[in-house]
mmCIF file with all atom_site columns, C-alpha atoms in Angstrom:
data_model
loop_
_atom_site.group_PDB
_atom_site.id
_atom_site.type_symbol
_atom_site.label_atom_id
_atom_site.label_alt_id
_atom_site.label_comp_id
_atom_site.label_asym_id
_atom_site.label_entity_id
_atom_site.label_seq_id
_atom_site.pdbx_PDB_ins_code
_atom_site.Cartn_x
_atom_site.Cartn_y
_atom_site.Cartn_z
_atom_site.occupancy
_atom_site.B_iso_or_equiv
_atom_site.pdbx_formal_charge
_atom_site.auth_seq_id
_atom_site.auth_comp_id
_atom_site.auth_asym_id
_atom_site.auth_atom_id
_atom_site.pdbx_PDB_model_num
ATOM 1   C CA . LEU A 1 1   ? -0.046  -0.223 -0.252  1.00 0.00 ? 1481 LEU A CA 1
ATOM 2   C CA . ASP A 1 2   ? 2.885   2.541  0.153   1.00 0.00 ? 1482 ASP A CA 1
ATOM 3   C CA . LEU A 1 3   ? 3.756   2.623  -3.511  1.00 0.00 ? 1483 LEU A CA 1
ATOM 4   C CA . LEU A 1 4   ? -0.426  4.447  -3.189  1.00 0.00 ? 1484 LEU A CA 1
ATOM 5   C CA . ARG A 1 5   ? 1.140   7.393  -1.327  1.00 0.00 ? 1485 ARG A CA 1
ATOM 6   C CA . THR A 1 6   ? 3.862   8.011  -4.658  1.00 0.00 ? 1486 THR A CA 1
ATOM 7   C CA . SER A 1 7   ? 1.787   9.771  -7.905  1.00 0.00 ? 1487 SER A CA 1
ATOM 8   C CA . TYR A 1 8   ? 1.176   6.066  -8.461  1.00 0.00 ? 1488 TYR A CA 1
ATOM 9   C CA . GLY A 1 9   ? -1.784  7.127  -6.248  1.00 0.00 ? 1489 GLY A CA 1
ATOM 10  C CA . PRO A 1 10  ? -3.891  9.552  -7.702  1.00 0.00 ? 1490 PRO A CA 1
ATOM 11  C CA . PHE A 1 11  ? -2.614  7.569  -11.269 1.00 0.00 ? 1491 PHE A CA 1
ATOM 12  C CA . LEU A 1 12  ? -4.572  4.685  -9.993  1.00 0.00 ? 1492 LEU A CA 1
ATOM 13  C CA . LEU A 1 13  ? -7.452  6.409  -9.052  1.00 0.00 ? 1493 LEU A CA 1
ATOM 14  C CA . ALA A 1 14  ? -7.771  7.631  -12.420 1.00 0.00 ? 1494 ALA A CA 1
ATOM 15  C CA . TYR A 1 15  ? -7.586  4.261  -13.673 1.00 0.00 ? 1495 TYR A CA 1
ATOM 16  C CA . LEU A 1 16  ? -10.246 3.297  -11.137 1.00 0.00 ? 1496 LEU A CA 1
ATOM 17  C CA . LEU A 1 17  ? -12.704 6.176  -12.502 1.00 0.00 ? 1497 LEU A CA 1
ATOM 18  C CA . PHE A 1 18  ? -12.260 5.055  -15.646 1.00 0.00 ? 1498 PHE A CA 1
ATOM 19  C CA . TYR A 1 19  ? -13.305 1.850  -15.461 1.00 0.00 ? 1499 TYR A CA 1
ATOM 20  C CA . THR A 1 20  ? -16.275 2.767  -13.170 1.00 0.00 ? 1500 THR A CA 1
ATOM 21  C CA . PHE A 1 21  ? -17.238 5.288  -15.619 1.00 0.00 ? 1501 PHE A CA 1
ATOM 22  C CA . GLN A 1 22  ? -16.965 2.608  -18.270 1.00 0.00 ? 1502 GLN A CA 1
ATOM 23  C CA . TYR A 1 23  ? -19.144 0.046  -16.652 1.00 0.00 ? 1503 TYR A CA 1
ATOM 24  C CA . LEU A 1 24  ? -21.090 2.980  -15.642 1.00 0.00 ? 1504 LEU A CA 1
ATOM 25  C CA . GLY A 1 25  ? -22.596 2.445  -19.500 1.00 0.00 ? 1505 GLY A CA 1
ATOM 26  C CA . VAL A 1 26  ? -22.810 -0.774 -20.237 1.00 0.00 ? 1506 VAL A CA 1
ATOM 27  C CA . PRO A 1 27  ? -26.183 -2.191 -17.858 1.00 0.00 ? 1507 PRO A CA 1
ATOM 28  C CA . ILE A 1 28  ? -27.728 0.483  -19.523 1.00 0.00 ? 1508 ILE A CA 1
ATOM 29  C CA . PHE A 1 29  ? -26.775 -0.256 -23.290 1.00 0.00 ? 1509 PHE A CA 1
ATOM 30  C CA . PRO A 1 30  ? -29.031 -2.580 -24.335 1.00 0.00 ? 1510 PRO A CA 1
ATOM 31  C CA . LEU A 1 31  ? -31.805 -0.950 -22.597 1.00 0.00 ? 1511 LEU A CA 1
ATOM 32  C CA . VAL A 1 32  ? -31.917 2.130  -24.771 1.00 0.00 ? 1512 VAL A CA 1
ATOM 33  C CA . GLN A 1 33  ? -30.516 -0.912 -27.858 1.00 0.00 ? 1513 GLN A CA 1
ATOM 34  C CA . VAL A 1 34  ? -34.004 -3.423 -27.637 1.00 0.00 ? 1514 VAL A CA 1
ATOM 35  C CA . SER A 1 35  ? -36.604 -0.365 -24.968 1.00 0.00 ? 1515 SER A CA 1
ATOM 36  C CA . VAL A 1 36  ? -35.862 3.065  -27.080 1.00 0.00 ? 1516 VAL A CA 1
ATOM 37  C CA . LEU A 1 37  ? -34.505 2.342  -30.103 1.00 0.00 ? 1517 LEU A CA 1
ATOM 38  C CA . LYS A 1 38  ? -37.008 -0.586 -31.118 1.00 0.00 ? 1518 LYS A CA 1
ATOM 39  C CA . LEU A 1 39  ? -33.543 -1.673 -33.154 1.00 0.00 ? 1519 LEU A CA 1
ATOM 40  C CA . SER A 1 40  ? -33.758 -4.966 -34.098 1.00 0.00 ? 1520 SER A CA 1
ATOM 41  C CA . ASP A 1 41  ? -32.124 -7.789 -33.555 1.00 0.00 ? 1521 ASP A CA 1
ATOM 42  C CA . GLY A 1 42  ? -29.841 -7.825 -36.943 1.00 0.00 ? 1522 GLY A CA 1
ATOM 43  C CA . ALA A 1 43  ? -29.363 -3.918 -36.704 1.00 0.00 ? 1523 ALA A CA 1
ATOM 44  C CA . ILE A 1 44  ? -27.306 -4.317 -32.808 1.00 0.00 ? 1524 ILE A CA 1
ATOM 45  C CA . SER A 1 45  ? -25.880 -7.543 -34.692 1.00 0.00 ? 1525 SER A CA 1
ATOM 46  C CA . LEU A 1 46  ? -24.646 -5.442 -37.608 1.00 0.00 ? 1526 LEU A CA 1
ATOM 47  C CA . GLY A 1 47  ? -23.732 -2.033 -34.482 1.00 0.00 ? 1527 GLY A CA 1
ATOM 48  C CA . SER A 1 48  ? -21.322 -4.790 -33.226 1.00 0.00 ? 1528 SER A CA 1
ATOM 49  C CA . GLY A 1 49  ? -20.088 -5.967 -35.568 1.00 0.00 ? 1529 GLY A CA 1
ATOM 50  C CA . LEU A 1 50  ? -19.162 -2.701 -37.200 1.00 0.00 ? 1530 LEU A CA 1
ATOM 51  C CA . PHE A 1 51  ? -17.268 -1.832 -33.813 1.00 0.00 ? 1531 PHE A CA 1
ATOM 52  C CA . TYR A 1 52  ? -15.041 -4.720 -33.776 1.00 0.00 ? 1532 TYR A CA 1
ATOM 53  C CA . LEU A 1 53  ? -14.254 -4.185 -37.901 1.00 0.00 ? 1533 LEU A CA 1
ATOM 54  C CA . ALA A 1 54  ? -13.675 -0.800 -36.577 1.00 0.00 ? 1534 ALA A CA 1
ATOM 55  C CA . MET A 1 55  ? -11.425 -1.963 -33.209 1.00 0.00 ? 1535 MET A CA 1
ATOM 56  C CA . LEU A 1 56  ? -9.640  -4.850 -35.813 1.00 0.00 ? 1536 LEU A CA 1
ATOM 57  C CA . LEU A 1 57  ? -9.178  -1.477 -38.899 1.00 0.00 ? 1537 LEU A CA 1
ATOM 58  C CA . VAL A 1 58  ? -8.183  1.266  -35.809 1.00 0.00 ? 1538 VAL A CA 1
ATOM 59  C CA . SER A 1 59  ? -5.399  -2.030 -34.158 1.00 0.00 ? 1539 SER A CA 1
ATOM 60  C CA . LEU A 1 60  ? -3.527  -3.067 -37.127 1.00 0.00 ? 1540 LEU A CA 1
ATOM 61  C CA . ARG A 1 61  ? -2.527  1.207  -36.691 1.00 0.00 ? 1541 ARG A CA 1
ATOM 62  C CA . ILE A 1 62  ? -1.645  1.175  -33.674 1.00 0.00 ? 1542 ILE A CA 1
ATOM 63  C CA . ILE A 1 63  ? 2.151   1.351  -33.384 1.00 0.00 ? 1543 ILE A CA 1
ATOM 64  C CA . GLU A 1 64  ? 1.776   4.061  -35.529 1.00 0.00 ? 1544 GLU A CA 1
ATOM 65  C CA . ILE A 1 65  ? -0.535  5.957  -32.823 1.00 0.00 ? 1545 ILE A CA 1
ATOM 66  C CA . SER A 1 66  ? 1.440   4.904  -30.552 1.00 0.00 ? 1546 SER A CA 1
ATOM 67  C CA . ALA A 1 67  ? 4.018   6.403  -32.231 1.00 0.00 ? 1547 ALA A CA 1
ATOM 68  C CA . ARG A 1 68  ? 3.205   9.275  -32.943 1.00 0.00 ? 1548 ARG A CA 1
ATOM 69  C CA . LEU A 1 69  ? 1.256   10.272 -29.629 1.00 0.00 ? 1549 LEU A CA 1
ATOM 70  C CA . GLY A 1 70  ? 3.535   8.751  -26.937 1.00 0.00 ? 1550 GLY A CA 1
ATOM 71  C CA . HIS A 1 71  ? 1.729   6.359  -24.543 1.00 0.00 ? 1551 HIS A CA 1
ATOM 72  C CA . LYS A 1 72  ? 0.252   9.404  -22.329 1.00 0.00 ? 1552 LYS A CA 1
ATOM 73  C CA . ARG A 1 73  ? -2.066  10.883 -25.216 1.00 0.00 ? 1553 ARG A CA 1
ATOM 74  C CA . SER A 1 74  ? -2.470  7.464  -26.413 1.00 0.00 ? 1554 SER A CA 1
ATOM 75  C CA . LEU A 1 75  ? -4.586  7.128  -23.392 1.00 0.00 ? 1555 LEU A CA 1
ATOM 76  C CA . VAL A 1 76  ? -5.992  10.570 -23.352 1.00 0.00 ? 1556 VAL A CA 1
ATOM 77  C CA . PHE A 1 77  ? -7.484  10.096 -26.823 1.00 0.00 ? 1557 PHE A CA 1
ATOM 78  C CA . GLY A 1 78  ? -8.930  7.455  -26.613 1.00 0.00 ? 1558 GLY A CA 1
ATOM 79  C CA . ALA A 1 79  ? -10.273 8.056  -23.269 1.00 0.00 ? 1559 ALA A CA 1
ATOM 80  C CA . MET A 1 80  ? -12.145 11.070 -24.633 1.00 0.00 ? 1560 MET A CA 1
ATOM 81  C CA . LEU A 1 81  ? -13.115 9.350  -28.190 1.00 0.00 ? 1561 LEU A CA 1
ATOM 82  C CA . TYR A 1 82  ? -13.832 6.894  -26.353 1.00 0.00 ? 1562 TYR A CA 1
ATOM 83  C CA . SER A 1 83  ? -17.166 9.103  -24.611 1.00 0.00 ? 1563 SER A CA 1
ATOM 84  C CA . ALA A 1 84  ? -18.863 9.309  -28.216 1.00 0.00 ? 1564 ALA A CA 1
ATOM 85  C CA . TYR A 1 85  ? -20.463 5.960  -27.977 1.00 0.00 ? 1565 TYR A CA 1
ATOM 86  C CA . PRO A 1 86  ? -22.583 6.267  -24.321 1.00 0.00 ? 1566 PRO A CA 1
ATOM 87  C CA . LEU A 1 87  ? -22.923 10.127 -26.820 1.00 0.00 ? 1567 LEU A CA 1
ATOM 88  C CA . PHE A 1 88  ? -24.359 9.318  -29.903 1.00 0.00 ? 1568 PHE A CA 1
ATOM 89  C CA . LEU A 1 89  ? -26.568 6.428  -28.346 1.00 0.00 ? 1569 LEU A CA 1
ATOM 90  C CA . GLY A 1 90  ? -28.049 9.060  -25.774 1.00 0.00 ? 1570 GLY A CA 1
ATOM 91  C CA . LEU A 1 91  ? -28.733 10.752 -29.022 1.00 0.00 ? 1571 LEU A CA 1
ATOM 92  C CA . ALA A 1 92  ? -30.036 8.226  -30.848 1.00 0.00 ? 1572 ALA A CA 1
ATOM 93  C CA . ARG A 1 93  ? -33.773 8.406  -32.282 1.00 0.00 ? 1573 ARG A CA 1
ATOM 94  C CA . GLY A 1 94  ? -33.215 4.912  -34.668 1.00 0.00 ? 1574 GLY A CA 1
ATOM 95  C CA . PRO A 1 95  ? -30.347 3.295  -36.644 1.00 0.00 ? 1575 PRO A CA 1
ATOM 96  C CA . ALA A 1 96  ? -27.976 5.115  -37.997 1.00 0.00 ? 1576 ALA A CA 1
ATOM 97  C CA . LEU A 1 97  ? -26.764 7.396  -35.009 1.00 0.00 ? 1577 LEU A CA 1
ATOM 98  C CA . PHE A 1 98  ? -26.527 4.021  -33.515 1.00 0.00 ? 1578 PHE A CA 1
ATOM 99  C CA . TRP A 1 99  ? -24.202 2.221  -36.218 1.00 0.00 ? 1579 TRP A CA 1
ATOM 100 C CA . VAL A 1 100 ? -22.298 6.103  -35.643 1.00 0.00 ? 1580 VAL A CA 1
ATOM 101 C CA . ALA A 1 101 ? -21.532 5.103  -32.184 1.00 0.00 ? 1581 ALA A CA 1
ATOM 102 C CA . SER A 1 102 ? -20.650 1.851  -33.068 1.00 0.00 ? 1582 SER A CA 1
ATOM 103 C CA . LEU A 1 103 ? -18.139 2.354  -35.461 1.00 0.00 ? 1583 LEU A CA 1
ATOM 104 C CA . THR A 1 104 ? -16.523 5.738  -33.434 1.00 0.00 ? 1584 THR A CA 1
ATOM 105 C CA . GLY A 1 105 ? -16.821 2.894  -30.243 1.00 0.00 ? 1585 GLY A CA 1
ATOM 106 C CA . GLY A 1 106 ? -14.698 0.938  -31.479 1.00 0.00 ? 1586 GLY A CA 1
ATOM 107 C CA . GLY A 1 107 ? -12.198 3.251  -32.985 1.00 0.00 ? 1587 GLY A CA 1
ATOM 108 C CA . ALA A 1 108 ? -11.778 4.322  -29.581 1.00 0.00 ? 1588 ALA A CA 1
ATOM 109 C CA . TRP A 1 109 ? -11.563 1.293  -27.776 1.00 0.00 ? 1589 TRP A CA 1
ATOM 110 C CA . ALA A 1 110 ? -8.704  0.370  -30.377 1.00 0.00 ? 1590 ALA A CA 1
ATOM 111 C CA . ILE A 1 111 ? -6.903  2.809  -28.786 1.00 0.00 ? 1591 ILE A CA 1
ATOM 112 C CA . ALA A 1 112 ? -7.879  3.362  -25.428 1.00 0.00 ? 1592 ALA A CA 1
ATOM 113 C CA . ASN A 1 113 ? -7.201  -0.340 -24.102 1.00 0.00 ? 1593 ASN A CA 1
ATOM 114 C CA . PRO A 1 114 ? -3.594  -0.692 -25.785 1.00 0.00 ? 1594 PRO A CA 1
ATOM 115 C CA . GLY A 1 115 ? -3.023  2.717  -24.071 1.00 0.00 ? 1595 GLY A CA 1
ATOM 116 C CA . LEU A 1 116 ? -3.953  0.955  -20.969 1.00 0.00 ? 1596 LEU A CA 1
ATOM 117 C CA . VAL A 1 117 ? -1.894  -1.172 -20.767 1.00 0.00 ? 1597 VAL A CA 1
ATOM 118 C CA . ASN A 1 118 ? 1.207   0.741  -22.267 1.00 0.00 ? 1598 ASN A CA 1
ATOM 119 C CA . ARG A 1 119 ? 1.047   3.471  -20.062 1.00 0.00 ? 1599 ARG A CA 1
ATOM 120 C CA . LEU A 1 120 ? 0.185   1.027  -17.130 1.00 0.00 ? 1600 LEU A CA 1
ATOM 121 C CA . MET A 1 121 ? 3.642   -0.712 -17.403 1.00 0.00 ? 1601 MET A CA 1
ATOM 122 C CA . GLU A 1 122 ? 5.432   3.286  -18.029 1.00 0.00 ? 1602 GLU A CA 1
ATOM 123 C CA . LYS A 1 123 ? 3.955   4.116  -14.321 1.00 0.00 ? 1603 LYS A CA 1
ATOM 124 C CA . THR A 1 124 ? 3.994   1.437  -12.693 1.00 0.00 ? 1604 THR A CA 1
ATOM 125 C CA . PRO A 1 125 ? 7.782   1.482  -11.097 1.00 0.00 ? 1605 PRO A CA 1
ATOM 126 C CA . GLU A 1 126 ? 9.857   -1.826 -11.749 1.00 0.00 ? 1606 GLU A CA 1
ATOM 127 C CA . ALA A 1 127 ? 10.640  -2.753 -8.730  1.00 0.00 ? 1607 ALA A CA 1
ATOM 128 C CA . GLN A 1 128 ? 7.026   -2.966 -7.250  1.00 0.00 ? 1608 GLN A CA 1
ATOM 129 C CA . ARG A 1 129 ? 5.289   -4.067 -11.001 1.00 0.00 ? 1609 ARG A CA 1
ATOM 130 C CA . SER A 1 130 ? 3.652   -6.831 -8.403  1.00 0.00 ? 1610 SER A CA 1
ATOM 131 C CA . SER A 1 131 ? 2.589   -5.446 -6.171  1.00 0.00 ? 1611 SER A CA 1
ATOM 132 C CA . GLY A 1 132 ? 1.181   -2.627 -8.403  1.00 0.00 ? 1612 GLY A CA 1
ATOM 133 C CA . MET A 1 133 ? -0.613  -5.132 -11.248 1.00 0.00 ? 1613 MET A CA 1
ATOM 134 C CA . ALA A 1 134 ? -2.349  -5.992 -8.044  1.00 0.00 ? 1614 ALA A CA 1
ATOM 135 C CA . LEU A 1 135 ? -3.789  -2.396 -7.138  1.00 0.00 ? 1615 LEU A CA 1
ATOM 136 C CA . HIS A 1 136 ? -4.593  -1.985 -11.104 1.00 0.00 ? 1616 HIS A CA 1
ATOM 137 C CA . ASN A 1 137 ? -6.622  -5.262 -10.860 1.00 0.00 ? 1617 ASN A CA 1
ATOM 138 C CA . LEU A 1 138 ? -8.154  -3.817 -7.672  1.00 0.00 ? 1618 LEU A CA 1
ATOM 139 C CA . ALA A 1 139 ? -9.029  -1.093 -9.069  1.00 0.00 ? 1619 ALA A CA 1
ATOM 140 C CA . LEU A 1 140 ? -10.437 -2.724 -12.165 1.00 0.00 ? 1620 LEU A CA 1
ATOM 141 C CA . ASN A 1 141 ? -12.511 -5.110 -9.956  1.00 0.00 ? 1621 ASN A CA 1
ATOM 142 C CA . LEU A 1 142 ? -13.994 -2.374 -8.296  1.00 0.00 ? 1622 LEU A CA 1
ATOM 143 C CA . GLY A 1 143 ? -14.549 0.033  -10.896 1.00 0.00 ? 1623 GLY A CA 1
ATOM 144 C CA . ILE A 1 144 ? -16.403 -2.578 -12.101 1.00 0.00 ? 1624 ILE A CA 1
ATOM 145 C CA . LEU A 1 145 ? -18.931 -3.471 -9.149  1.00 0.00 ? 1625 LEU A CA 1
ATOM 146 C CA . LEU A 1 146 ? -18.885 0.668  -8.671  1.00 0.00 ? 1626 LEU A CA 1
ATOM 147 C CA . GLY A 1 147 ? -20.482 1.142  -12.407 1.00 0.00 ? 1627 GLY A CA 1
ATOM 148 C CA . SER A 1 148 ? -22.699 -1.989 -13.501 1.00 0.00 ? 1628 SER A CA 1
ATOM 149 C CA . LEU A 1 149 ? -24.049 -1.024 -9.458  1.00 0.00 ? 1629 LEU A CA 1
ATOM 150 C CA . ALA A 1 150 ? -24.631 2.801  -9.974  1.00 0.00 ? 1630 ALA A CA 1
ATOM 151 C CA . ALA A 1 151 ? -25.614 2.260  -13.613 1.00 0.00 ? 1631 ALA A CA 1
ATOM 152 C CA . PRO A 1 152 ? -29.439 1.509  -12.802 1.00 0.00 ? 1632 PRO A CA 1
ATOM 153 C CA . LEU A 1 153 ? -29.507 3.518  -10.502 1.00 0.00 ? 1633 LEU A CA 1
ATOM 154 C CA . LEU A 1 154 ? -28.676 6.784  -12.692 1.00 0.00 ? 1634 LEU A CA 1
ATOM 155 C CA . GLY A 1 155 ? -31.343 4.837  -14.663 1.00 0.00 ? 1635 GLY A CA 1
ATOM 156 C CA . ASP A 1 156 ? -33.855 5.386  -12.502 1.00 0.00 ? 1636 ASP A CA 1
ATOM 157 C CA . TRP A 1 157 ? -33.088 8.949  -11.957 1.00 0.00 ? 1637 TRP A CA 1
ATOM 158 C CA . ALA A 1 158 ? -32.184 10.291 -15.583 1.00 0.00 ? 1638 ALA A CA 1
ATOM 159 C CA . GLY A 1 159 ? -33.374 8.139  -17.821 1.00 0.00 ? 1639 GLY A CA 1
ATOM 160 C CA . LEU A 1 160 ? -32.120 5.950  -20.077 1.00 0.00 ? 1640 LEU A CA 1
ATOM 161 C CA . GLN A 1 161 ? -30.628 7.673  -22.801 1.00 0.00 ? 1641 GLN A CA 1
ATOM 162 C CA . THR A 1 162 ? -29.752 11.448 -20.165 1.00 0.00 ? 1642 THR A CA 1
ATOM 163 C CA . ALA A 1 163 ? -28.317 8.847  -18.593 1.00 0.00 ? 1643 ALA A CA 1
ATOM 164 C CA . LEU A 1 164 ? -26.020 8.395  -22.104 1.00 0.00 ? 1644 LEU A CA 1
ATOM 165 C CA . LEU A 1 165 ? -24.786 11.630 -22.029 1.00 0.00 ? 1645 LEU A CA 1
ATOM 166 C CA . ILE A 1 166 ? -23.720 11.286 -18.043 1.00 0.00 ? 1646 ILE A CA 1
ATOM 167 C CA . VAL A 1 167 ? -21.568 8.493  -18.657 1.00 0.00 ? 1647 VAL A CA 1
ATOM 168 C CA . GLY A 1 168 ? -20.616 9.519  -21.868 1.00 0.00 ? 1648 GLY A CA 1
ATOM 169 C CA . GLY A 1 169 ? -19.500 13.484 -20.015 1.00 0.00 ? 1649 GLY A CA 1
ATOM 170 C CA . LEU A 1 170 ? -18.053 11.193 -17.350 1.00 0.00 ? 1650 LEU A CA 1
ATOM 171 C CA . ARG A 1 171 ? -15.999 9.274  -19.788 1.00 0.00 ? 1651 ARG A CA 1
ATOM 172 C CA . PHE A 1 172 ? -14.774 13.224 -21.636 1.00 0.00 ? 1652 PHE A CA 1
ATOM 173 C CA . LEU A 1 173 ? -14.037 14.466 -17.703 1.00 0.00 ? 1653 LEU A CA 1
ATOM 174 C CA . VAL A 1 174 ? -11.457 11.149 -17.313 1.00 0.00 ? 1654 VAL A CA 1
ATOM 175 C CA . GLY A 1 175 ? -10.082 11.245 -19.911 1.00 0.00 ? 1655 GLY A CA 1
ATOM 176 C CA . GLY A 1 176 ? -8.594  15.184 -18.942 1.00 0.00 ? 1656 GLY A CA 1
ATOM 177 C CA . ILE A 1 177 ? -8.430  13.231 -15.368 1.00 0.00 ? 1657 ILE A CA 1
ATOM 178 C CA . PHE A 1 178 ? -5.490  10.708 -17.644 1.00 0.00 ? 1658 PHE A CA 1
ATOM 179 C CA . TRP A 1 179 ? -3.896  14.317 -18.118 1.00 0.00 ? 1659 TRP A CA 1
ATOM 180 C CA . LEU A 1 180 ? -3.451  15.626 -14.790 1.00 0.00 ? 1660 LEU A CA 1
ATOM 181 C CA . TRP A 1 181 ? -2.887  11.671 -13.274 1.00 0.00 ? 1661 TRP A CA 1
ATOM 182 C CA . GLY A 1 182 ? -1.483  9.585  -15.891 1.00 0.00 ? 1662 GLY A CA 1
#
């Protein structure tokens, strides 16, 4: 726990916030897709396919992106761009914007995910790598739990699509927090 008293503490808090805000939207996404937008199984499947296609295509360029931006800026950019998925889905009135959200979200995740791992490896002191990884794993699991538990409360309080706009704003905000503490 001594590691948390160093600059690694705020860094890990930024990761906890990212994971919390990431999973804050996950339980709401399918509710909006089915109950609000009334998307068919085919439309949802196409959206999933577009997400993973974008993720694959951007992943093929991730070495160039990371070399150009560096790991910290890749993480910040990916985290901020990752806010587009809930924002677009929150604004959607039909399948078209859902598909735009899927393409953008897949591309953003292809940047954010390696940014998370690469920056974590850069910031974790080599002599305390096992402790740092254990603390990260705790932050990841706590973020999943907090986000998943808070999502229904947020959805009930704000309404489903408004909740997604809030989630998008929080995801964008954590990109700025990564800039400060990451």
